[in-house]
Coordinates of C-alpha atoms and ligand atoms in Angstrom, one line a residue:
M5 CA -184.8 -26.0 -47.2
A6 CA -182.5 -24.5 -44.7
K7 CA -179.0 -25.0 -45.7
D8 CA -176.2 -25.4 -43.2
L9 CA -173.8 -22.8 -43.7
G10 CA -171.9 -24.0 -40.6
V11 CA -169.4 -21.8 -38.9
S12 CA -165.9 -22.9 -39.9
P13 CA -163.6 -23.0 -36.9
T14 CA -160.4 -23.1 -39.3
I15 CA -158.8 -20.0 -40.2
P16 CA -158.1 -20.1 -44.0
E17 CA -155.1 -19.0 -45.9
A18 CA -154.0 -15.5 -45.7
G19 CA -153.6 -14.7 -49.5
P20 CA -157.0 -14.3 -50.9
R21 CA -158.6 -13.2 -47.7
L22 CA -156.6 -10.0 -47.4
A23 CA -158.6 -8.7 -50.5
S24 CA -161.8 -8.6 -48.4
L25 CA -160.2 -6.3 -45.9
K26 CA -159.5 -3.8 -48.7
R27 CA -163.3 -3.8 -49.4
L28 CA -163.9 -2.3 -45.7
W29 CA -162.1 1.0 -47.0
P30 CA -165.5 2.5 -48.0
Y31 CA -166.7 2.2 -44.3
I32 CA -163.4 3.6 -42.9
R33 CA -163.0 6.4 -45.4
P34 CA -165.4 8.8 -43.7
Y35 CA -163.3 8.5 -40.5
R36 CA -159.9 8.5 -41.9
G37 CA -158.9 11.8 -40.3
L38 CA -159.6 10.0 -36.9
V39 CA -157.9 7.0 -37.9
L40 CA -154.6 9.0 -38.8
L41 CA -155.0 10.9 -35.5
T42 CA -154.9 7.5 -33.8
V43 CA -151.8 6.3 -35.6
V44 CA -150.1 9.7 -34.8
G45 CA -151.1 9.2 -31.2
A46 CA -149.9 5.7 -30.9
L47 CA -146.6 6.3 -32.8
G48 CA -146.0 9.3 -30.7
A49 CA -146.5 7.7 -27.4
T50 CA -144.1 5.1 -28.4
L51 CA -141.4 7.4 -29.7
V52 CA -141.8 9.2 -26.2
Q53 CA -141.3 5.8 -24.4
I54 CA -138.1 5.4 -26.5
A55 CA -136.9 8.8 -25.5
I56 CA -137.0 8.3 -21.9
P57 CA -134.4 5.7 -21.6
L58 CA -132.1 7.9 -23.8
I59 CA -132.5 10.7 -21.2
T60 CA -131.8 8.2 -18.5
Q61 CA -128.5 7.4 -20.2
D62 CA -127.6 11.1 -20.2
V63 CA -128.5 11.4 -16.5
I64 CA -126.4 8.5 -15.4
D65 CA -123.3 9.3 -17.7
G66 CA -123.7 13.0 -17.1
P67 CA -124.8 14.6 -13.7
I68 CA -124.6 11.2 -11.8
A69 CA -121.2 10.3 -13.0
D70 CA -120.1 13.8 -12.7
R71 CA -121.7 14.4 -9.3
D72 CA -123.1 17.6 -10.9
K73 CA -126.5 18.2 -9.4
S74 CA -127.2 21.4 -11.5
G75 CA -127.1 19.2 -14.6
L76 CA -130.1 17.2 -13.4
I77 CA -132.7 20.1 -13.6
P78 CA -132.9 20.4 -17.5
L79 CA -132.9 16.7 -17.9
G80 CA -135.4 16.1 -15.2
L81 CA -137.7 18.8 -16.8
L82 CA -137.2 17.2 -20.1
A83 CA -138.2 13.6 -18.8
L84 CA -141.2 15.3 -17.0
A85 CA -142.2 17.0 -20.3
F86 CA -142.0 13.7 -22.1
G87 CA -144.0 12.1 -19.4
V88 CA -146.8 14.6 -19.8
A89 CA -146.6 14.3 -23.6
E90 CA -146.9 10.5 -23.4
A91 CA -150.0 10.9 -21.2
F92 CA -151.6 13.3 -23.6
L93 CA -150.9 11.2 -26.7
F94 CA -152.3 8.1 -25.0
F95 CA -155.5 10.0 -24.3
L96 CA -155.6 11.3 -27.9
R97 CA -155.1 7.8 -29.3
R98 CA -157.9 6.2 -27.1
W99 CA -160.2 8.9 -27.9
A100 CA -159.7 9.0 -31.7
M101 CA -159.7 5.2 -31.8
T102 CA -162.8 4.6 -29.9
K103 CA -164.7 7.3 -31.9
S104 CA -163.7 6.2 -35.3
S105 CA -164.1 2.4 -34.8
L106 CA -167.4 2.8 -33.0
A107 CA -168.8 5.0 -35.8
M108 CA -167.5 2.6 -38.4
E109 CA -169.1 -0.4 -36.6
R110 CA -172.5 1.4 -36.5
D111 CA -172.2 2.3 -40.2
L112 CA -171.4 -1.4 -41.2
R113 CA -174.2 -2.9 -38.9
D114 CA -176.8 -0.3 -40.1
H115 CA -175.9 -1.2 -43.7
M116 CA -176.1 -4.9 -43.2
Y117 CA -179.5 -4.5 -41.5
S118 CA -181.0 -2.4 -44.3
H119 CA -179.5 -4.7 -46.8
L120 CA -181.1 -7.7 -45.2
L121 CA -184.5 -6.0 -45.2
S122 CA -184.0 -5.3 -48.9
L123 CA -183.3 -8.9 -49.6
P124 CA -186.1 -11.2 -50.9
V125 CA -188.0 -13.8 -49.0
A126 CA -186.1 -16.4 -50.9
F127 CA -182.9 -15.4 -49.4
H128 CA -184.3 -15.5 -46.0
D129 CA -185.7 -19.1 -46.6
R130 CA -182.0 -20.3 -47.2
W131 CA -180.3 -18.3 -44.2
S132 CA -180.9 -19.3 -40.7
S133 CA -181.4 -16.3 -38.2
G134 CA -178.5 -17.6 -36.2
Q135 CA -176.1 -17.2 -39.2
L136 CA -177.4 -13.7 -39.8
L137 CA -177.1 -12.8 -36.1
S138 CA -173.6 -14.1 -35.8
R139 CA -172.5 -12.1 -38.7
A140 CA -174.1 -8.9 -37.5
S141 CA -172.6 -9.2 -33.9
S142 CA -169.6 -11.1 -33.6
D143 CA -168.1 -10.7 -37.1
V144 CA -168.9 -6.9 -37.1
S145 CA -167.2 -6.7 -33.6
S146 CA -164.1 -8.5 -34.9
I147 CA -163.8 -5.9 -37.8
R148 CA -164.2 -3.1 -35.3
R149 CA -161.2 -4.6 -33.2
F150 CA -159.2 -4.8 -36.3
V151 CA -159.9 -1.2 -37.6
G152 CA -159.6 0.3 -34.1
F153 CA -156.7 -1.8 -32.8
S154 CA -154.9 -4.5 -34.6
A155 CA -154.4 -2.7 -37.9
I156 CA -153.1 0.4 -36.0
F157 CA -150.9 -1.5 -33.6
L158 CA -149.6 -3.6 -36.4
V159 CA -148.2 -0.5 -38.1
V160 CA -147.0 1.2 -35.0
N161 CA -145.5 -1.8 -33.4
I162 CA -143.5 -2.8 -36.5
V163 CA -142.5 0.6 -36.8
S164 CA -141.4 1.0 -33.1
C165 CA -139.5 -2.6 -33.3
I166 CA -137.6 -1.4 -36.2
V167 CA -136.5 2.0 -34.6
I168 CA -135.7 0.3 -31.3
M169 CA -133.6 -2.5 -32.9
I170 CA -131.7 0.1 -34.9
L171 CA -131.0 2.0 -31.7
L172 CA -130.1 -1.1 -29.8
I173 CA -127.7 -2.1 -32.5
G174 CA -126.3 1.4 -32.7
I175 CA -125.8 1.5 -28.8
Y176 CA -123.8 -1.9 -28.7
W177 CA -124.2 -3.9 -31.7
P178 CA -123.4 -7.5 -30.2
L179 CA -126.0 -7.3 -27.7
G180 CA -128.4 -5.5 -30.1
I181 CA -128.1 -8.1 -32.6
F182 CA -128.5 -10.9 -29.9
S183 CA -131.8 -9.4 -28.6
A184 CA -133.2 -9.0 -32.2
V185 CA -132.4 -12.5 -33.3
A186 CA -133.8 -13.8 -30.0
A187 CA -137.2 -12.1 -30.5
I188 CA -137.9 -13.6 -34.0
P189 CA -139.3 -16.9 -32.6
L190 CA -141.8 -14.9 -30.5
I191 CA -143.6 -13.6 -33.6
Y192 CA -143.9 -17.2 -34.9
V193 CA -145.2 -18.5 -31.4
G194 CA -147.7 -15.5 -31.5
V195 CA -149.2 -16.4 -34.8
R196 CA -149.5 -20.1 -33.8
F197 CA -151.1 -19.2 -30.6
E198 CA -153.7 -16.8 -32.0
R199 CA -154.7 -19.4 -34.6
R200 CA -155.1 -22.1 -32.1
Y201 CA -156.8 -19.5 -29.6
N202 CA -159.2 -18.6 -32.4
V203 CA -160.4 -22.1 -32.9
V204 CA -160.8 -22.9 -29.2
S205 CA -162.8 -19.6 -28.6
R206 CA -165.0 -20.3 -31.7
Q207 CA -165.6 -23.7 -30.2
V208 CA -166.4 -22.2 -26.7
Q209 CA -168.7 -19.5 -28.3
D210 CA -170.6 -22.3 -30.4
Q211 CA -170.9 -24.4 -27.3
Q212 CA -172.4 -21.5 -25.4
G213 CA -174.8 -20.9 -28.1
E214 CA -175.8 -24.6 -28.1
A215 CA -176.5 -24.6 -24.4
A216 CA -178.3 -21.3 -24.7
T217 CA -180.5 -22.7 -27.4
D218 CA -181.2 -25.7 -25.2
V219 CA -182.4 -23.5 -22.4
E220 CA -184.5 -21.2 -24.9
E221 CA -186.2 -24.1 -26.5
S222 CA -187.1 -25.7 -23.3
V223 CA -188.5 -22.5 -21.8
L224 CA -190.6 -22.0 -24.9
G225 CA -191.6 -25.8 -24.9
I226 CA -192.0 -26.1 -21.3
R227 CA -195.5 -27.3 -21.5
I228 CA -194.7 -30.1 -23.8
I229 CA -191.7 -31.1 -21.8
K230 CA -193.8 -31.3 -18.5
A231 CA -196.8 -32.9 -20.3
L232 CA -194.7 -35.7 -21.7
G233 CA -192.7 -36.0 -18.3
R234 CA -189.4 -35.6 -20.0
R235 CA -187.7 -33.4 -17.4
D236 CA -184.9 -35.7 -16.7
L237 CA -184.1 -36.2 -20.3
V238 CA -184.0 -32.7 -21.0
F239 CA -181.9 -32.0 -18.0
G240 CA -179.6 -34.8 -19.0
R241 CA -179.0 -33.2 -22.5
F242 CA -178.3 -29.7 -21.0
D243 CA -175.8 -31.2 -18.6
A244 CA -173.9 -33.0 -21.3
K245 CA -173.5 -29.8 -23.1
A246 CA -172.5 -27.8 -19.9
V247 CA -169.8 -30.4 -19.1
R248 CA -168.5 -30.0 -22.6
L249 CA -168.4 -26.4 -22.4
Q250 CA -166.5 -26.6 -19.2
G251 CA -163.9 -28.8 -20.8
L252 CA -163.5 -26.4 -23.7
E253 CA -163.2 -23.4 -21.4
L254 CA -160.5 -25.2 -19.6
G255 CA -158.7 -25.9 -22.8
K256 CA -158.8 -22.2 -23.6
I257 CA -157.5 -21.4 -20.2
K258 CA -154.5 -23.8 -20.5
L259 CA -153.7 -22.3 -23.9
L260 CA -153.6 -18.8 -22.4
A261 CA -151.6 -20.0 -19.5
F262 CA -149.0 -21.6 -21.6
I263 CA -148.5 -18.7 -24.1
W264 CA -148.2 -16.2 -21.1
A265 CA -145.7 -18.4 -19.6
I266 CA -143.7 -18.4 -22.9
F267 CA -144.3 -14.5 -23.2
E268 CA -143.0 -13.8 -19.7
L269 CA -140.1 -16.3 -19.7
Q270 CA -138.6 -15.3 -23.1
P271 CA -137.8 -11.6 -22.5
Q272 CA -136.5 -12.7 -18.9
L273 CA -134.0 -15.0 -20.6
V274 CA -132.9 -12.5 -23.1
L275 CA -132.6 -9.9 -20.3
A276 CA -130.4 -12.2 -18.5
G277 CA -128.2 -12.6 -21.4
V278 CA -128.0 -8.8 -21.9
L279 CA -127.2 -8.3 -18.3
V280 CA -124.3 -10.8 -18.3
G281 CA -123.0 -9.7 -21.8
G282 CA -123.4 -6.0 -20.7
S283 CA -121.5 -6.3 -17.6
F284 CA -118.7 -7.7 -19.4
A285 CA -118.8 -5.0 -21.9
V286 CA -119.0 -2.4 -19.1
A287 CA -116.1 -4.0 -17.3
G288 CA -114.1 -4.2 -20.6
G289 CA -114.8 -0.5 -21.2
A290 CA -116.9 -1.1 -24.4
M291 CA -119.9 0.4 -22.8
T292 CA -120.6 3.1 -20.1
L293 CA -122.8 2.1 -17.2
G294 CA -125.5 4.7 -18.6
T295 CA -125.5 3.0 -21.9
L296 CA -126.1 -0.4 -20.4
V297 CA -129.0 1.0 -18.3
S298 CA -130.6 2.6 -21.3
F299 CA -130.0 -0.5 -23.4
I300 CA -132.0 -2.5 -20.9
A301 CA -134.7 0.2 -20.6
L302 CA -135.1 0.1 -24.4
F303 CA -135.2 -3.3 -24.5
T304 CA -138.1 -3.6 -22.2
V305 CA -139.9 -1.0 -24.2
M306 CA -139.6 -3.4 -27.2
V307 CA -140.9 -6.3 -25.5
W308 CA -144.6 -5.6 -25.9
P309 CA -144.5 -4.7 -29.5
I310 CA -142.6 -7.8 -30.3
L311 CA -144.9 -10.1 -28.4
S312 CA -148.0 -8.4 -30.1
I313 CA -146.8 -8.7 -33.7
G314 CA -147.6 -12.4 -33.9
W315 CA -151.1 -12.2 -32.5
L316 CA -151.9 -8.8 -34.4
L317 CA -151.1 -10.6 -37.6
A318 CA -153.3 -13.4 -36.6
S319 CA -156.1 -11.3 -35.5
T320 CA -155.7 -9.5 -38.9
L321 CA -156.5 -12.9 -40.6
E322 CA -159.4 -13.3 -38.3
A323 CA -160.8 -10.0 -39.3
A324 CA -160.3 -10.9 -42.8
T325 CA -162.4 -14.0 -42.4
A326 CA -165.1 -11.9 -40.7
A327 CA -165.0 -9.4 -43.6
D328 CA -165.5 -12.4 -46.0
R329 CA -168.5 -13.5 -44.1
I330 CA -169.9 -10.1 -44.0
F331 CA -169.6 -9.6 -47.8
E332 CA -171.0 -12.8 -48.5
L333 CA -174.1 -11.3 -47.1
L334 CA -173.8 -7.8 -48.6
D335 CA -173.1 -9.4 -52.0
A336 CA -176.4 -11.1 -52.0
E337 CA -178.4 -8.9 -54.3
P338 CA -182.1 -7.9 -53.9
T339 CA -184.0 -9.6 -56.7
I340 CA -187.3 -8.1 -56.3
L341 CA -186.9 -4.7 -57.8
D342 CA -188.7 -1.5 -58.9
P343 CA -189.1 -1.1 -62.7
H344 CA -186.5 1.0 -64.3
D345 CA -188.3 4.2 -64.5
G346 CA -189.9 3.6 -60.9
R347 CA -192.9 5.6 -61.7
E348 CA -196.3 4.9 -60.2
Q349 CA -198.9 3.8 -62.6
R350 CA -202.6 4.6 -62.8
L351 CA -204.5 1.5 -62.0
G352 CA -208.3 0.7 -62.2
P353 CA -210.8 -0.9 -59.9
G354 CA -208.4 -3.9 -59.3
R355 CA -208.9 -6.7 -61.9
L356 CA -206.4 -9.4 -60.8
R357 CA -205.1 -11.9 -63.6
L358 CA -202.9 -14.7 -63.3
E359 CA -201.8 -15.8 -66.8
G360 CA -200.0 -19.1 -67.2
V361 CA -198.2 -18.6 -63.9
G362 CA -195.6 -21.0 -63.0
F363 CA -193.2 -21.0 -59.9
S364 CA -190.6 -23.1 -58.6
Y365 CA -188.5 -22.4 -55.3
P366 CA -184.8 -22.0 -55.8
D367 CA -182.8 -25.3 -55.5
A368 CA -186.1 -27.3 -55.8
S369 CA -186.3 -29.6 -58.8
A370 CA -190.0 -29.7 -59.4
P371 CA -192.3 -26.5 -60.0
V372 CA -194.7 -26.0 -57.1
L373 CA -197.2 -24.4 -59.6
H374 CA -197.6 -24.5 -63.3
D375 CA -199.9 -23.0 -65.9
V376 CA -202.1 -21.4 -63.4
D377 CA -204.7 -19.1 -65.0
L378 CA -207.2 -17.1 -62.9
E379 CA -209.0 -14.1 -63.2
I380 CA -210.7 -12.1 -60.5
T381 CA -212.9 -9.3 -61.6
P382 CA -213.1 -6.1 -59.5
G383 CA -215.1 -6.7 -56.3
E384 CA -215.2 -10.4 -56.8
T385 CA -214.1 -13.0 -54.2
V386 CA -212.5 -16.2 -55.1
A387 CA -211.8 -19.0 -52.7
L388 CA -208.7 -21.1 -53.3
V389 CA -209.1 -24.7 -52.0
G390 CA -206.5 -27.4 -52.1
A391 CA -204.9 -30.2 -50.1
T392 CA -202.0 -29.3 -47.6
G393 CA -199.0 -28.7 -49.6
S394 CA -200.6 -28.0 -53.0
G395 CA -199.2 -24.7 -53.3
K396 CA -201.9 -22.4 -51.9
T397 CA -199.7 -20.3 -49.6
T398 CA -197.1 -20.2 -52.4
L399 CA -199.7 -18.8 -54.7
T400 CA -200.8 -16.1 -52.4
A401 CA -197.1 -15.0 -51.8
L402 CA -196.8 -14.2 -55.6
V403 CA -199.3 -11.6 -55.7
P404 CA -197.6 -9.0 -53.4
R405 CA -194.3 -10.2 -55.1
L406 CA -192.7 -11.9 -51.9
Y407 CA -191.5 -14.2 -54.8
D408 CA -191.6 -13.5 -58.3
V409 CA -193.2 -15.8 -60.7
T410 CA -190.9 -18.1 -62.7
A411 CA -193.2 -18.5 -65.7
G412 CA -196.1 -16.4 -67.0
R413 CA -197.3 -13.1 -65.3
I414 CA -199.5 -11.6 -62.9
T415 CA -201.4 -8.4 -63.8
I416 CA -203.5 -5.8 -61.9
D417 CA -205.8 -3.9 -64.3
G418 CA -203.6 -5.2 -67.3
V419 CA -200.4 -4.1 -65.7
D420 CA -197.8 -6.6 -64.9
I421 CA -197.0 -6.3 -61.2
R422 CA -193.3 -6.3 -62.0
E423 CA -193.9 -3.0 -63.8
L424 CA -195.3 -1.3 -60.6
P425 CA -193.0 0.2 -58.0
V426 CA -193.0 -2.4 -55.2
S427 CA -194.2 0.2 -52.8
Q428 CA -197.3 1.0 -55.0
L429 CA -198.0 -2.8 -55.4
R430 CA -197.8 -3.6 -51.7
S431 CA -200.2 -0.6 -51.0
Q432 CA -202.6 -1.9 -53.4
V433 CA -202.4 -5.5 -52.3
A434 CA -203.0 -6.2 -48.6
T435 CA -202.2 -9.7 -47.3
A436 CA -202.8 -11.8 -44.2
F437 CA -200.9 -15.0 -43.8
E438 CA -201.7 -18.2 -41.7
D439 CA -199.1 -17.3 -39.0
A440 CA -200.2 -14.1 -37.8
T441 CA -197.1 -12.4 -36.9
L442 CA -197.2 -9.6 -34.4
F443 CA -194.1 -7.3 -33.5
S444 CA -193.1 -5.9 -30.2
M445 CA -195.1 -2.7 -30.7
S446 CA -198.4 -1.4 -29.4
A447 CA -201.5 -2.8 -30.8
R448 CA -202.2 0.3 -32.8
E449 CA -198.7 0.2 -34.3
N450 CA -199.2 -3.3 -35.3
L451 CA -202.4 -2.6 -37.0
A452 CA -201.3 0.3 -38.8
L453 CA -198.0 -1.3 -40.0
G454 CA -198.9 -1.2 -43.6
R455 CA -200.7 2.2 -43.4
P456 CA -199.0 4.4 -40.9
D457 CA -201.2 7.4 -41.9
A458 CA -204.6 5.5 -41.0
T459 CA -207.0 7.5 -39.0
D460 CA -208.4 6.4 -35.8
A461 CA -211.7 5.8 -37.5
E462 CA -210.2 3.6 -40.1
V463 CA -208.5 1.7 -37.3
A464 CA -211.7 1.2 -35.4
E465 CA -213.5 0.2 -38.6
A466 CA -210.8 -2.5 -39.2
I467 CA -211.1 -3.8 -35.6
D468 CA -214.7 -4.0 -36.1
I469 CA -214.6 -6.0 -39.3
A470 CA -212.0 -8.4 -37.9
Q471 CA -214.1 -8.7 -34.7
A472 CA -211.0 -7.7 -32.8
A473 CA -212.7 -5.5 -30.1
F474 CA -210.8 -7.3 -27.6
V475 CA -207.9 -5.2 -27.9
Y476 CA -210.0 -2.4 -26.2
D477 CA -210.0 -4.6 -23.1
L478 CA -206.2 -5.1 -22.9
P479 CA -204.6 -3.3 -20.0
W480 CA -203.6 -0.2 -21.9
G481 CA -206.2 -0.7 -24.7
L482 CA -204.8 0.1 -28.2
D483 CA -201.4 1.2 -26.6
T484 CA -200.7 -2.2 -25.0
R485 CA -197.5 -3.5 -26.3
L486 CA -197.9 -6.9 -28.0
G487 CA -195.5 -9.4 -29.5
E488 CA -192.6 -11.4 -28.1
Q489 CA -192.0 -9.3 -25.0
G490 CA -195.4 -8.0 -24.6
M491 CA -199.0 -9.3 -24.1
S492 CA -199.4 -12.7 -25.4
L493 CA -202.5 -13.3 -27.3
S494 CA -204.3 -16.5 -28.3
G495 CA -203.9 -17.9 -31.9
G496 CA -207.4 -16.7 -32.6
Q497 CA -206.8 -13.2 -31.3
R498 CA -203.6 -12.9 -33.4
Q499 CA -205.4 -13.8 -36.5
R500 CA -208.1 -11.4 -35.9
L501 CA -205.5 -8.6 -35.4
A502 CA -203.5 -9.8 -38.6
L503 CA -206.8 -9.7 -40.5
A504 CA -207.7 -6.2 -39.1
R505 CA -204.3 -5.1 -40.4
A506 CA -204.9 -6.4 -43.9
V507 CA -208.4 -4.9 -44.3
L508 CA -207.2 -1.6 -42.8
G509 CA -207.7 1.3 -45.1
R510 CA -209.6 -0.9 -47.7
P511 CA -207.2 -2.1 -50.2
T512 CA -208.1 -2.8 -53.8
V513 CA -206.9 -6.3 -53.6
L514 CA -207.0 -8.6 -50.7
V515 CA -205.1 -11.8 -50.4
L516 CA -205.9 -13.9 -47.4
D517 CA -204.0 -17.1 -46.7
D518 CA -206.5 -19.2 -44.5
P519 CA -207.0 -16.2 -42.2
L520 CA -209.7 -17.8 -40.0
S521 CA -208.2 -21.2 -39.2
A522 CA -207.6 -20.6 -35.5
L523 CA -211.0 -19.1 -34.8
D524 CA -213.7 -20.9 -32.9
V525 CA -216.9 -21.6 -34.8
H526 CA -218.9 -18.6 -33.1
T527 CA -216.2 -15.9 -33.6
E528 CA -215.6 -17.3 -37.3
S529 CA -219.2 -16.6 -38.2
L530 CA -219.0 -13.2 -36.7
V531 CA -215.8 -12.4 -38.5
E532 CA -217.4 -13.9 -41.8
E533 CA -220.4 -11.6 -41.3
A534 CA -218.2 -8.6 -41.2
L535 CA -215.7 -9.7 -43.8
R536 CA -218.7 -10.2 -46.2
R537 CA -219.2 -6.5 -46.0
V538 CA -215.6 -5.6 -46.9
L539 CA -215.5 -8.3 -49.6
V540 CA -218.2 -6.6 -51.6
G541 CA -216.1 -3.8 -52.8
T542 CA -212.8 -5.7 -52.8
T543 CA -211.0 -8.0 -55.2
A544 CA -210.2 -11.0 -53.1
L545 CA -208.2 -14.2 -53.2
V546 CA -209.0 -16.1 -49.9
V547 CA -207.4 -19.4 -49.2
A548 CA -210.1 -21.5 -47.4
H549 CA -210.3 -24.8 -45.6
R550 CA -213.8 -24.7 -44.1
P551 CA -217.0 -24.8 -46.1
S552 CA -218.2 -21.6 -44.1
T553 CA -215.2 -19.6 -45.4
V554 CA -215.7 -21.0 -48.9
L555 CA -219.2 -19.6 -48.8
L556 CA -217.9 -16.2 -48.5
A557 CA -216.7 -16.5 -52.0
D558 CA -218.4 -15.9 -55.4
R559 CA -216.4 -18.6 -56.9
V560 CA -214.1 -21.4 -56.0
A561 CA -210.8 -22.4 -57.6
L562 CA -209.4 -26.0 -56.8
L563 CA -205.6 -26.2 -56.8
D564 CA -204.5 -29.8 -57.5
G565 CA -201.3 -31.0 -58.8
G566 CA -199.8 -27.5 -59.0
T567 CA -202.5 -26.0 -61.3
I568 CA -206.2 -24.9 -61.0
T569 CA -208.1 -27.9 -62.1
H570 CA -211.6 -26.7 -61.5
M571 CA -213.4 -23.4 -61.2
G572 CA -216.9 -22.7 -60.4
L573 CA -219.6 -22.3 -57.8
H574 CA -219.1 -24.2 -54.5
S575 CA -222.3 -26.1 -54.9
D576 CA -221.4 -27.2 -58.5
L577 CA -217.9 -28.4 -57.5
L578 CA -219.3 -30.2 -54.4
A579 CA -221.7 -31.9 -56.6
T580 CA -219.4 -32.8 -59.5
V581 CA -215.8 -32.9 -58.2
P582 CA -215.0 -35.8 -55.8
A583 CA -211.5 -34.3 -55.1
Y584 CA -213.1 -31.1 -53.9
R585 CA -215.7 -32.9 -51.8
S586 CA -212.9 -35.0 -50.1
I587 CA -210.8 -31.9 -49.3
L588 CA -213.6 -30.0 -47.7
S589 CA -215.2 -32.9 -45.8
A590 CA -211.7 -34.0 -44.5
E591 CA -211.1 -30.6 -43.1
T592 CA -214.6 -30.4 -41.7
D593 CA -213.9 -33.8 -39.8
E594 CA -210.5 -32.7 -38.6
D595 CA -211.8 -29.5 -37.2
G596 CA -214.7 -31.3 -35.5
V597 CA -217.1 -28.9 -37.1
L598 CA -220.3 -30.3 -38.5
P599 CA -221.0 -29.6 -42.0
T600 CA -223.5 -26.8 -42.5
A601 CA -227.2 -27.7 -43.3
R602 CA -226.7 -26.2 -46.7
Q603 CA -223.6 -28.1 -47.4
M604 CA -225.4 -31.3 -46.4
Q605 CA -228.1 -30.6 -48.7
D606 CA -225.3 -29.9 -51.4
E607 CA -223.8 -33.2 -50.7
G608 CA -227.2 -34.9 -50.9
A609 CA -227.7 -33.2 -54.2
G610 CA -224.3 -34.4 -55.5
R611 CA -225.0 -38.1 -54.8
Ligands
LIG713 N1 -189.6 -21.6 -48.8 C1 -189.8 -22.9 -49.4 N2 -188.8 -23.3 -50.2 C2 -189.0 -24.6 -50.7 N3 -190.0 -25.2 -50.9 C3 -191.1 -24.7 -50.3 C4 -191.0 -23.6 -49.5 N4 -192.5 -23.2 -48.9 C5 -193.2 -24.2 -49.4 N5 -192.5 -25.1 -50.3 C6 -193.0 -26.3 -50.7 O1 -193.9 -25.9 -51.8 C7 -195.1 -26.7 -51.7 C8 -196.4 -26.0 -51.5 O2 -196.3 -25.4 -50.2 P1 -197.5 -24.3 -49.7 O3 -197.6 -23.3 -50.7 O4 -197.1 -23.9 -48.4 O5 -198.6 -25.3 -49.7 P2 -200.0 -25.0 -48.9 O6 -200.1 -23.7 -48.5 O7 -201.1 -25.4 -50.0 O8 -200.2 -26.0 -47.9 C9 -194.7 -27.9 -50.6 O9 -194.3 -28.9 -51.2 C10 -193.7 -27.2 -49.9 O10 -192.8 -28.3 -49.3
LIG714 MG1 -200.5 -22.9 -46.6

């Protein structure tokens, strides 16, 4: 049901977007002192830059014109002091800016991650991991650039432009107005450029992602590619993507080259105009030579702020879009919540009841489960049998509240599981799923994930039950790092670890979704033997495909058409329910496992 929330390369209207920038304030607030310091540093440095041309003017029109060397010393010292001040302010700005924006970025990213962990499984069903990753990485970075750079320089540069323009007009108004008016188109060009540039660089990024995905997929699937002899086909597809990437990169470079040409050319043209106009003014006595020099020097100070305003504005829009995308995530609400008082409840020995339970996935039209009634008494084991897609996995996910029922209720010892704190529920109910996920941690950490306080003896017992003694033979034993970057294990080994993880610490209620599917017959019977001992004291719901697993259970429930149609002893169901018989025998054939002697007897009895 993955929905494509594709990345939109167009940059939307400014109006409504800026509102989401305001919502960033709580993240900036703790660092507002540093932000203020950044603004002060940046503004101060620019003002000093402005002051130096003014001193130059005094030097030229004073000591130089008068050939008075003694007048040079105080002005020279002043220029030196300003130079040192500029260097200091520059340092101050960089330091405060980096410190505040990195801290803000970390807070925002931490908040997003913890929010993601709090969101229900139903949310993660809808969002692809690529979408989440791009929000957590590139969107957060673009917010950092905005907070630490664009926002500050937008303010500072607008202020400096205004100050310099006033000065220029004050020095010699005809030239001042000329250079101010000539600058206006640059702002427009800057905005246009940044928007185009954003689109192109997004495309480049997406294309890089595409090519990387290709490589990743083919490395993971290298066996299949080789076995099917599709090397050339796969390479051809990659090559096409690489060629497109090259084209996009070239387009990006062209755009950059073009804009820099304009940015370089325009000030030179204006400068030429100023020089010509200025020379006439000096010749006509309207300006002194020193004033012309300082006019030109001031003008050069103004070039960068003017050039930047356009793209700073556009990058503000980009940050607003990023903020929108981030808040889209942060606004998703955790729906699996603790009850209001949040207090732990006293529970009994673990009587699990499903009363009229119904469930439909969000966005799905038909319910997967309806009117499911099931009671498992303390210590009893019920096997859940049903065809593929009948809703077995869904049913097991309802017990630890990975999803909440959409009708009816589930109780443990008479208490609705929605009235238990989620942490209490999940410490009572242990689960193991079909796909045994292991994390990049040591084997011990993987095992004790649900019970970090487990003792060594408990870990050893769980390993024993799950027939997972192979972990002791790993290079570093229990300390061997497993998972994606660690030791790779076979499917059966992973399942046994997942099973050990579930039975560790002897939970009251155990929910196993087909935990033995990847085991060979010999290991399976060993695990079953050990599991039988655990199941004696545990209320358990075990999804089963094979007759041998079903035989672990006291009773069997047949799930068909979204509800439990039959409930009873394995032998009775085999004898009386053709649907049950066909599911179990189909699975048996598929696995290539011969029916057990006892089952054959049962089958015979049924006919
Ligand atoms: N995350 C999901 N979102 C929407 N539909 C789902 C999801 N997971 C499973 N389904 C659908 O629910 C039905 C039952 O699936 P499942 O519980 O996995 O069956 P089983 O474990 O018995 O094979 C199937 O039709 C499946 O397509
Ligand atoms: Mg399943």
